[in-house]
Short mmCIF file of C-alpha atoms and ligand atoms in Angstrom, two decimals:
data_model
loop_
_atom_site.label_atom_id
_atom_site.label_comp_id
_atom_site.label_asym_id
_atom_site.label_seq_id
_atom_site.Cartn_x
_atom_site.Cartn_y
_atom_site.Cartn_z
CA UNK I 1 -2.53 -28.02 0.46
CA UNK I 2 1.19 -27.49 0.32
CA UNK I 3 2.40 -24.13 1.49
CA UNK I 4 3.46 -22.89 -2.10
CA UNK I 5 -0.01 -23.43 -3.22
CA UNK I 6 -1.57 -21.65 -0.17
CA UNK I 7 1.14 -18.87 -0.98
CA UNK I 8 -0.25 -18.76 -4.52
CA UNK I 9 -4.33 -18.99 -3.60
CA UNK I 10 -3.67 -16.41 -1.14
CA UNK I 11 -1.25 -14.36 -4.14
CA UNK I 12 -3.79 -14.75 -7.03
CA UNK I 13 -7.05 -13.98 -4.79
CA UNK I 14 -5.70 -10.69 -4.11
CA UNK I 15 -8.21 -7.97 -6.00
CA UNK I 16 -8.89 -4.86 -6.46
CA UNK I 17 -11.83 -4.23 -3.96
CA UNK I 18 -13.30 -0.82 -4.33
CA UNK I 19 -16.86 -1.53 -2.64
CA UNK I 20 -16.07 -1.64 1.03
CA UNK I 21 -17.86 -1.49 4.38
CA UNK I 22 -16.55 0.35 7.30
CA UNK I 23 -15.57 -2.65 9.22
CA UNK I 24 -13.75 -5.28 10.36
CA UNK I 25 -14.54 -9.08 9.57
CA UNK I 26 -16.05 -10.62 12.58
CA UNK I 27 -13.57 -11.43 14.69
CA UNK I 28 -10.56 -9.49 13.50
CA UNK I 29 -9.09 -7.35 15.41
CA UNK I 30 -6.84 -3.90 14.30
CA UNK I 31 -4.01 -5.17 15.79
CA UNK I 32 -3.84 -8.02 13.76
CA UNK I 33 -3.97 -5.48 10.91
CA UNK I 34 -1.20 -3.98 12.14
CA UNK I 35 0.98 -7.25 13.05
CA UNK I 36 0.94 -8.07 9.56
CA UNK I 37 2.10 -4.11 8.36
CA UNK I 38 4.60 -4.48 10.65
CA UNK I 39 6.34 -7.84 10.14
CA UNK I 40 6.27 -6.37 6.28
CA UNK I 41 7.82 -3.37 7.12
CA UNK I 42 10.49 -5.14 9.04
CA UNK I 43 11.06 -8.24 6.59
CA UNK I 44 10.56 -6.42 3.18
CA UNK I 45 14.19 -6.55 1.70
CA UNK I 46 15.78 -2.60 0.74
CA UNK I 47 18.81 -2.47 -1.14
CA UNK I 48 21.98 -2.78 1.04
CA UNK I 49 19.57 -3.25 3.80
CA UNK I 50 18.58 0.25 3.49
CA UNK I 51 15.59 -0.08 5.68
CA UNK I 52 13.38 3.04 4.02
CA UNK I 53 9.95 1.42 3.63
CA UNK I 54 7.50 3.04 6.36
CA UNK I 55 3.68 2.85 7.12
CA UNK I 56 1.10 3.99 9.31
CA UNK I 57 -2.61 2.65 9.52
CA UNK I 58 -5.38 5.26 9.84
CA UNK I 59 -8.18 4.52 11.17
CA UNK I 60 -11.43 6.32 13.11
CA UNK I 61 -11.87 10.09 12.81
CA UNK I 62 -8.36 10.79 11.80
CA UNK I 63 -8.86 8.77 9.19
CA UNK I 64 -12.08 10.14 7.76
CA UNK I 65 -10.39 13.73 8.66
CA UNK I 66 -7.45 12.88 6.06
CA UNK I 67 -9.68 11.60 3.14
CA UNK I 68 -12.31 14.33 3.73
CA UNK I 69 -8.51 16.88 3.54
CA UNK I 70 -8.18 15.26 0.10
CA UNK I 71 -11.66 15.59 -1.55
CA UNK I 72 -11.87 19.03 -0.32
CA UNK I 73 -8.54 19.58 -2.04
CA UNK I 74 -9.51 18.15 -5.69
CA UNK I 75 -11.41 20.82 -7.64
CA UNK I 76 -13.42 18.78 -10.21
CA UNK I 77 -16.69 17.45 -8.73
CA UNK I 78 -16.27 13.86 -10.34
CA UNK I 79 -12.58 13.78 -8.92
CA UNK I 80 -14.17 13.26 -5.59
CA UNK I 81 -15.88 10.21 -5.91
CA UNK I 82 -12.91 7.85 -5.26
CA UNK I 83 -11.45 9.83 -1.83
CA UNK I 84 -14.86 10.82 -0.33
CA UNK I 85 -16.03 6.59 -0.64
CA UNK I 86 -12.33 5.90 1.19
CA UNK I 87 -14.44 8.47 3.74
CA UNK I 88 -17.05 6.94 3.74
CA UNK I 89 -16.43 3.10 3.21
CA UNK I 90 -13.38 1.96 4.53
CA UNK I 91 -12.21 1.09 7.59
CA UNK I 92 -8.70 2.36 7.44
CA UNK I 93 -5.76 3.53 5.22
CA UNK I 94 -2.19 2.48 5.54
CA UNK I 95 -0.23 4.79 3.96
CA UNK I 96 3.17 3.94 2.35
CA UNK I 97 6.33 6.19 2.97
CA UNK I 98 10.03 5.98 1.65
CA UNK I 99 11.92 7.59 4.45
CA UNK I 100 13.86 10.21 2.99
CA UNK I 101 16.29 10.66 5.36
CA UNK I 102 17.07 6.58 5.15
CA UNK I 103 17.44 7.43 1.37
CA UNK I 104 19.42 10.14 1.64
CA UNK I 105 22.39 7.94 4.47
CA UNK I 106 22.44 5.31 1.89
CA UNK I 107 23.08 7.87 -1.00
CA UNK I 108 25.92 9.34 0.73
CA UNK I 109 27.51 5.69 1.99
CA UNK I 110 27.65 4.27 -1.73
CA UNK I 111 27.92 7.60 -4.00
CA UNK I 112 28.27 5.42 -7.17
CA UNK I 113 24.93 3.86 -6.59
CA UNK I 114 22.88 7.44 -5.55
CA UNK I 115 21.13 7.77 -8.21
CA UNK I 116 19.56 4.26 -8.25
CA UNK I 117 18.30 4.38 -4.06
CA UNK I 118 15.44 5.84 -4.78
CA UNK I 119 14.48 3.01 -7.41
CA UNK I 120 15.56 0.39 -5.16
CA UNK I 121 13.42 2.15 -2.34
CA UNK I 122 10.31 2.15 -4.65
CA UNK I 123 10.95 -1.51 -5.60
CA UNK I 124 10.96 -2.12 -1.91
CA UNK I 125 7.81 0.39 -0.54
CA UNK I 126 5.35 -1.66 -3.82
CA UNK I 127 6.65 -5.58 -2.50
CA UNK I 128 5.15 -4.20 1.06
CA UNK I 129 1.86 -2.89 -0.38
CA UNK I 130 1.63 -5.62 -2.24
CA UNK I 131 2.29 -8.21 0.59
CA UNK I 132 0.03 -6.20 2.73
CA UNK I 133 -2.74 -6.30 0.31
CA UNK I 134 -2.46 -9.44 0.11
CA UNK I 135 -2.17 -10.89 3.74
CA UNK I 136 -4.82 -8.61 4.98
CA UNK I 137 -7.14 -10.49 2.32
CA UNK I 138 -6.37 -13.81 4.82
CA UNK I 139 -8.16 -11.31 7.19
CA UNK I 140 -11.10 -11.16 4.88
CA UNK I 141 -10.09 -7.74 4.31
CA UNK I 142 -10.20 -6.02 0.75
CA UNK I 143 -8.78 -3.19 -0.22
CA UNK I 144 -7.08 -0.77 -3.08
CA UNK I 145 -4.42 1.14 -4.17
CA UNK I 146 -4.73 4.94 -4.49
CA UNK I 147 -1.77 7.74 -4.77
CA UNK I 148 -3.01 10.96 -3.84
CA UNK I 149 0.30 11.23 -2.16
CA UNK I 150 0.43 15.13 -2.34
CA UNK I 151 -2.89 15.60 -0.43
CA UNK I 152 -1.99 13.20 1.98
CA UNK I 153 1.00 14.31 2.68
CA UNK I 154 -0.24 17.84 3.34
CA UNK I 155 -3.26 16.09 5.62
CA UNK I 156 -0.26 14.69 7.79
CA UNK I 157 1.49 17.38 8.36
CA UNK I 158 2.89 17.07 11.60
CA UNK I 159 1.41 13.51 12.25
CA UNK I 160 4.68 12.04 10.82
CA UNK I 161 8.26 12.58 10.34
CA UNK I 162 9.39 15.27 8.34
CA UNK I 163 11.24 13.05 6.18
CA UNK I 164 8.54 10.53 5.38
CA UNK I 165 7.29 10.89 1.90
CA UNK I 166 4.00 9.25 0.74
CA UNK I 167 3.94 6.57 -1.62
CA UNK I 168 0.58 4.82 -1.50
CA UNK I 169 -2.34 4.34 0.04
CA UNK I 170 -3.94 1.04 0.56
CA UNK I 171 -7.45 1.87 1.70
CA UNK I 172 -9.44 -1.29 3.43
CA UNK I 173 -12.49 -2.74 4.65
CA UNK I 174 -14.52 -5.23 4.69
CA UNK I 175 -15.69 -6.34 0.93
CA UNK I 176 -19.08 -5.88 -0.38
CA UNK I 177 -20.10 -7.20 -3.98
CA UNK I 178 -17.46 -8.65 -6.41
CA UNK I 179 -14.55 -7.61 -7.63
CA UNK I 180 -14.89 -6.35 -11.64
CA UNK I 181 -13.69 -8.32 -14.20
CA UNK I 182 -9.79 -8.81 -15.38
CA UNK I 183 -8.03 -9.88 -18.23
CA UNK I 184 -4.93 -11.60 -18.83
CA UNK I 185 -3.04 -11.01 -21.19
CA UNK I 186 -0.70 -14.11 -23.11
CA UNK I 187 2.42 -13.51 -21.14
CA UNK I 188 4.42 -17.31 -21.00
CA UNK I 189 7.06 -17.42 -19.02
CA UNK I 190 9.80 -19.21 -20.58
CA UNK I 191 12.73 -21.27 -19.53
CA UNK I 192 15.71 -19.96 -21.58
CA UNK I 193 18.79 -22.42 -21.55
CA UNK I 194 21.64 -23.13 -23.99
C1 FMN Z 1 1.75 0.13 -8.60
C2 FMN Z 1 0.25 0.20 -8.68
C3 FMN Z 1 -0.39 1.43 -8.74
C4 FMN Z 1 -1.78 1.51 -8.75
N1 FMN Z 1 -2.41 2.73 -8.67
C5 FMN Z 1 -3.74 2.79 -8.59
C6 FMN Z 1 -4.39 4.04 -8.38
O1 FMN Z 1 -3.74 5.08 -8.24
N2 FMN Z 1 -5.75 4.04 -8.33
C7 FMN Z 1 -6.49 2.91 -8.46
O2 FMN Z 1 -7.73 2.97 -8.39
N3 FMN Z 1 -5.90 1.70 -8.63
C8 FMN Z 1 -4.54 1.63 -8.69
N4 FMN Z 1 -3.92 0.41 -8.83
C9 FMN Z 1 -4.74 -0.81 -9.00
C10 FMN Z 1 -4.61 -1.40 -10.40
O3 FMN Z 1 -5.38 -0.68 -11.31
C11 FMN Z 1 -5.02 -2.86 -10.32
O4 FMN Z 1 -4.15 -3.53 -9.41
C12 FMN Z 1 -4.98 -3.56 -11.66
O5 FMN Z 1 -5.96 -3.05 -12.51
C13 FMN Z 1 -5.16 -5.06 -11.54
O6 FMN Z 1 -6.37 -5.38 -10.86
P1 FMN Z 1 -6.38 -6.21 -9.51
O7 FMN Z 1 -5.73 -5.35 -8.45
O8 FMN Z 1 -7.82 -6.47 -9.23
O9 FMN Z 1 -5.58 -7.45 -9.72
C14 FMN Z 1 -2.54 0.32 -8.80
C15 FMN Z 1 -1.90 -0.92 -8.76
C16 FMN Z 1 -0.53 -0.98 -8.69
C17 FMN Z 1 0.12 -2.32 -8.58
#
């Protein structure tokens, strides 16, 4: 297989994986979890080189700690469901950040442009979940995407910089069951020339 069609296989697998087990594949280690986070947080291009994307993996008691923090904060019983399985299910979290202070020394280098860092900084922080999420499936990890960035924020108090604002949160584990079924909708790309 050539390596663009690996890329893609490994690109198009990528799912939505809610039903996880707390675990690792056999054979997979954490560290290799967090190799991959951090040659993504490294490579993942920020406008004028920026650098604001940041992450951290939970995992253990801290983790469960956190996500039992955010079900405890959400008053409506069915509003639980979805942070109390991260509890219970997965195997760790990495959580997302901009770094606000990184936004705020690009803001002030190129005034003109201040108003569009913190797009460019979100453009950046979703191509590193989305590489993540889909590199830790060559792990035989699966995982999703959640954003109860408010909560989480308030459950890491202290555990992070000050100036680290949540983004995401890709929750992981090891699959169980199928992913549901998706539709595609007819988007063509087309080659525009004159
Ligand atoms: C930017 C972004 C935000 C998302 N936010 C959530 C979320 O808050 N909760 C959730 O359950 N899924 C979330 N998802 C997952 C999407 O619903 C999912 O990716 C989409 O339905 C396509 O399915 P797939 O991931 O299986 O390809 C998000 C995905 C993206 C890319």
């Amino acid at each position: 297989m050539s390596t663009i069609s690996t890329f893609l296989k490994s690109y198009t697998s990528r799912r939505t994986q809610y039903q996880l087990k707390k675990a690792l594949p056999e054979g997979v280690t954490l560290q290799q979890v967090q190799d991959i986070v951090q040659q993504l947080v490294k490579h993942t291009p920020t406008s004028f080189n920026s650098q604001t994307v940041r992450a951290v993996i939970l995992t253990g008691a801290l983790h469960d700690k956190v996500w039992q923090s955010v079900t405890d904060a959400i008053p409506a019983e069915a509003q639980k469901k979805r942070p109390n399985s991260i509890k219970e299910e997965a195997y760790g979290s990495i959580i997302f950040f901009d770094d606000g202070a990184a936004l705020k020394k690009i803001q002030e280098a190129f005034p003109p442009y201040a108003d569009y860092f913190p797009i460019f900084a979100s453009t950046s922080n979703g191509a590193a979940q989305i590489n993540t999420w889909t590199l830790i499936g060559e792990l035989g990890l699966g995982g999703h995407l959640q954003h109860y960035n408010p909560l989480v924020q308030e459950a890491l108090k202290g555990k992070v910089p000050e100036s680290w604002n949540v983004v995401a949160q890709l929750a992981f584990g090891v699959p169980v069951g199928e992913p549901s079924e998706k539709e595609f909708i007819d988007n063509e790309v087309k080659v525009l020339s004159e």
